[in-house]
Coordinates of C-alpha atoms in Angstrom, one line a residue:
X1 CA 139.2 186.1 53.7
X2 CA 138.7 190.2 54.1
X3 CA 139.2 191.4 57.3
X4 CA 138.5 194.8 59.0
X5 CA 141.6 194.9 60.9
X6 CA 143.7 194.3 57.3
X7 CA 142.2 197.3 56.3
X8 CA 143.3 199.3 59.1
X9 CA 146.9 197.9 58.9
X10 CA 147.0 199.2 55.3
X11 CA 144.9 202.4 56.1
X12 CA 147.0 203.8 58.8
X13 CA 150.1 202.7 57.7
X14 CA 151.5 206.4 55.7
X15 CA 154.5 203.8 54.4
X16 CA 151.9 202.3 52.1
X17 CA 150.5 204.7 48.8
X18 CA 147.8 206.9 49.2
X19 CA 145.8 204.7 46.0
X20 CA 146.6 201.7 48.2
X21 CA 145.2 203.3 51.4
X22 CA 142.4 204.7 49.7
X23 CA 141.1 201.2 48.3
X24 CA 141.1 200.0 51.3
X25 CA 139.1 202.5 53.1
X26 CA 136.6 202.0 50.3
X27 CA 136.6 198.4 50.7
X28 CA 136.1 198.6 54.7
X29 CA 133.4 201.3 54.0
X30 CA 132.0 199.1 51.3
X31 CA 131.8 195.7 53.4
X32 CA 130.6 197.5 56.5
X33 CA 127.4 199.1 55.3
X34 CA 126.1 195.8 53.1
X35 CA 127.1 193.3 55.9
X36 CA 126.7 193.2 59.7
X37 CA 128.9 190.7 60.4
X38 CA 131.7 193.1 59.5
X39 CA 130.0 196.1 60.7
X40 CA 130.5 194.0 64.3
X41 CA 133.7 193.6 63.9
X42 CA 134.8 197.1 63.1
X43 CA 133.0 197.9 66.8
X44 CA 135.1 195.1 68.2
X45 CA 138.4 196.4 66.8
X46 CA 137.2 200.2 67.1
X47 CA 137.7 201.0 63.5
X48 CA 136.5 204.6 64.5
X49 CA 139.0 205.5 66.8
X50 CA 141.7 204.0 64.6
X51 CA 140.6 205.6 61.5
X52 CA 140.1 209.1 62.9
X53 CA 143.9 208.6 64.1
X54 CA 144.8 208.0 60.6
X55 CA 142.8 211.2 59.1
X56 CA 144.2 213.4 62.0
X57 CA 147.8 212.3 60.8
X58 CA 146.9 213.5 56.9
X59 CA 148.8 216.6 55.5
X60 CA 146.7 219.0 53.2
X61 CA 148.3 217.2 50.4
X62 CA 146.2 214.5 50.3
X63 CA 143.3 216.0 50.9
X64 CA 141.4 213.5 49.0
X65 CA 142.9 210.5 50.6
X66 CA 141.3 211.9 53.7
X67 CA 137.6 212.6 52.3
X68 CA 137.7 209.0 51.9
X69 CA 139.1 208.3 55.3
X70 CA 136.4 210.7 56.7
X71 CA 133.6 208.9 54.7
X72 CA 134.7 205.6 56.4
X73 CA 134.6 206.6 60.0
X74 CA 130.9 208.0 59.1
X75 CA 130.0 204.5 57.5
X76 CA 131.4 202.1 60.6
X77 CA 129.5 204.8 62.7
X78 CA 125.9 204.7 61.2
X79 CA 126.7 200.7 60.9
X80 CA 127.4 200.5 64.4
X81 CA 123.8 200.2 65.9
X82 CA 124.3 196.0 65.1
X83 CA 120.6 195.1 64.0
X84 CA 119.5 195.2 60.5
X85 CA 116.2 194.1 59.4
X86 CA 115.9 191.4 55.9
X87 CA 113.5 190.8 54.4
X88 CA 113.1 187.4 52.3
X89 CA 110.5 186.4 49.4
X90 CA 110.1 182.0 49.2
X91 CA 107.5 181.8 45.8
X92 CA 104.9 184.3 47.2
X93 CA 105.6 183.9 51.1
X94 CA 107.3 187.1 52.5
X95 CA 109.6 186.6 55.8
X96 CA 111.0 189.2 57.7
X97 CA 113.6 188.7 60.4
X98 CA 115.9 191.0 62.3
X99 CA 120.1 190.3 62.7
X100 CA 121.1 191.7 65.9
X101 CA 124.9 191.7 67.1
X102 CA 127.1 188.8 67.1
X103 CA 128.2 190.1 70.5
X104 CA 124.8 188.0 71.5
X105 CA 125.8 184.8 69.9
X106 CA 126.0 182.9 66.6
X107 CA 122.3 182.4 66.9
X108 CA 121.7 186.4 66.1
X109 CA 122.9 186.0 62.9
X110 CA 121.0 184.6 59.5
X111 CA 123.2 181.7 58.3
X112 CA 122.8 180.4 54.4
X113 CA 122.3 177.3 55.6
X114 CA 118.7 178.3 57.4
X115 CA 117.7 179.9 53.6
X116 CA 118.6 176.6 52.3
X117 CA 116.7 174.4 54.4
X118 CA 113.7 177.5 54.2
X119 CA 113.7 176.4 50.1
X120 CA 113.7 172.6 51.0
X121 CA 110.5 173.7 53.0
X122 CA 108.6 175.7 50.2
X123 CA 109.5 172.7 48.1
X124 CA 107.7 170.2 50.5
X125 CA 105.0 171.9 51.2
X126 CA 103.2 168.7 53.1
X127 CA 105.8 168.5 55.6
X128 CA 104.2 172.2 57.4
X129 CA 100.9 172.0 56.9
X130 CA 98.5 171.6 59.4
X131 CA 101.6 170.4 61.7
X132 CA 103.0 171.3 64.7
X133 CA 106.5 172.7 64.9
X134 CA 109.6 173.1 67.0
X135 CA 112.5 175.0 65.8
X136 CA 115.5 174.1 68.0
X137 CA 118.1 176.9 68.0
X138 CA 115.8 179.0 66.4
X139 CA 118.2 181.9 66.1
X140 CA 116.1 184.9 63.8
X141 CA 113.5 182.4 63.1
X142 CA 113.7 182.0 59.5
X143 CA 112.4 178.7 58.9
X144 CA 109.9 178.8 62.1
X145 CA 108.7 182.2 60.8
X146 CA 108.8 180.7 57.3
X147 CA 106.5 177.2 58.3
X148 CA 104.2 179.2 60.1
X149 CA 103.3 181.0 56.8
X150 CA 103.2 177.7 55.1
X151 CA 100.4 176.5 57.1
X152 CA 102.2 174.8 60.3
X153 CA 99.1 175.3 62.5
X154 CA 101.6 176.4 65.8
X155 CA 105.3 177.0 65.6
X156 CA 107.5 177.5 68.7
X157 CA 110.5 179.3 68.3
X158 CA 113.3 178.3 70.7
X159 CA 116.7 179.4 72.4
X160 CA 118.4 180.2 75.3
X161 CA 120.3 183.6 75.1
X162 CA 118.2 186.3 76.7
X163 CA 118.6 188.8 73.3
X164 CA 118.0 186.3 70.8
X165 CA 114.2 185.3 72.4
X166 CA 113.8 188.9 72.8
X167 CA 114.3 189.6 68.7
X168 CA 112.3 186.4 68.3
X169 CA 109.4 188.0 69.8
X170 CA 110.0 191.1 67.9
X171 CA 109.9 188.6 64.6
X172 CA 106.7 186.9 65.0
X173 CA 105.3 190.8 65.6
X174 CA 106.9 191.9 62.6
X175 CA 105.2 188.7 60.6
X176 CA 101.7 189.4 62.9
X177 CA 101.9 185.5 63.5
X178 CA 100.7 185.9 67.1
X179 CA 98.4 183.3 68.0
X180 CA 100.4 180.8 65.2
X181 CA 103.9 181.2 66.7
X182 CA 105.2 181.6 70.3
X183 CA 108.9 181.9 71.4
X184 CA 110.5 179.8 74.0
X185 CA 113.6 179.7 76.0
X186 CA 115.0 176.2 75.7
X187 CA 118.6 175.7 76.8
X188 CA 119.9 172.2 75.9
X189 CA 122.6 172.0 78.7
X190 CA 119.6 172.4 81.2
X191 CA 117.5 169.7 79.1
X192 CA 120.7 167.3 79.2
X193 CA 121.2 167.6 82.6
X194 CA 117.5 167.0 83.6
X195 CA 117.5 163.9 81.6
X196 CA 120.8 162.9 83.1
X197 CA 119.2 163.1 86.7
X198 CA 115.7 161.7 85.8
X199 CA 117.5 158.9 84.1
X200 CA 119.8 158.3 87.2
X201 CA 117.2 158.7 90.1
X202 CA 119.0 161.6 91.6
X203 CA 117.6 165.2 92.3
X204 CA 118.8 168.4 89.7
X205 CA 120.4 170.3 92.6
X206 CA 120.4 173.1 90.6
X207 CA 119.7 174.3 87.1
X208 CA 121.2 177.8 87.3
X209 CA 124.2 179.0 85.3
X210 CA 125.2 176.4 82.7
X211 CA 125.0 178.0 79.2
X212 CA 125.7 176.8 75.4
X213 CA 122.5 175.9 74.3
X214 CA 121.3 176.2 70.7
X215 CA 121.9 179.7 68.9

């Protein structure tokens, strides 16, 4: 696949054409304003620094090769903030959830299988309904967002990661779904070890630390 650092190889590499360089400033430019996973990873690699370097080292002659050069340091800049807020139409239910950074785990990202099993819901309508749901790993609490509006009559949203229940509580505001859905910290390591000990007969000396529960 596409990678910001390719782009930065070809972009500050002056052995390489300036059409060459300039497609690929485009491209990162391109990628990082429609899609936060790569705006992340131009912060992780600090594509500013590196394409600022490469515009510095310009000569007059190309001065067009640097316009575009410039225009990319100002994209991965105004992408840099990390959350972006999407909204989502299922039939006539609207759903709006917030990506925050990856730099707060897997779970702060929308993954196409959560809009997959959101369509399986809309499809069965019966299965929300009146009931009472749990979303493990909740991450930006598409489907728990999503089953609430269906007519689940209480949906709690759960995971572990400090950020992620933060933006989960900043969800069911967006969706004004207070009273219908709550958020939850639920960390599955802590859960496993709790049933390890109840199982065993011995006390949880401690339930601190741990980590790697569902995102």
């Amino acid at each position: 696949g596409e990678h910001v650092g390719d782009w930065l190889d070809i972009i500050k590499n002056a052995g390489f054409s300036s059409g060459k360089r300039e497609r690929a400033a485009r491209s990162l430019a391109d990628k990082v304003s429609a899609n936060t996973t790569y705006a992340d990873e131009a912060k992780e690699v600090d594509a500013v620094a590196v394409l600022e370097a490469a515009a510095a080292a310009i000569t007059v002659d190309d001065a067009g090769l640097k316009a575009v050069i410039e225009f990319a340091v100002a994209t991965c800049k105004a992408a840099s903030g990390g959350e972006q807020i999407r909204d989502f139409t299922f039939d006539h239910h609207r759903v709006s959830i917030r990506e925050i950074s990856l730099g707060h785990g897997v779970g702060a990202r929308l993954w196409k299988a959560a809009i997959m099993l959101s369509w399986e819901l809309v499809r069965n309508p019966a299965w929300c309904a009146g009931a009472r749901a749990l979303e493990l790993g909740a991450g930006v609490g598409l489907c728990g967002v999503l089953a609430a509006k269906l007519g689940a009559a209480q949906v709690v949203l759960t995971d572990f990661e400090h950020p992620l229940l933060e933006n989960l509580c900043k969800v069911v505001d967006d969706n004004m779904l207070t009273g219908v859905a709550r958020v939850a910290k639920l960390d599955w390591c802590d859960e496993a070890k709790a049933a390890s000990a109840s199982a065993s007969g011995k006390p949880l000396l401690s339930s601190s630390g741990g980590g790697g529960g569902g995102g």
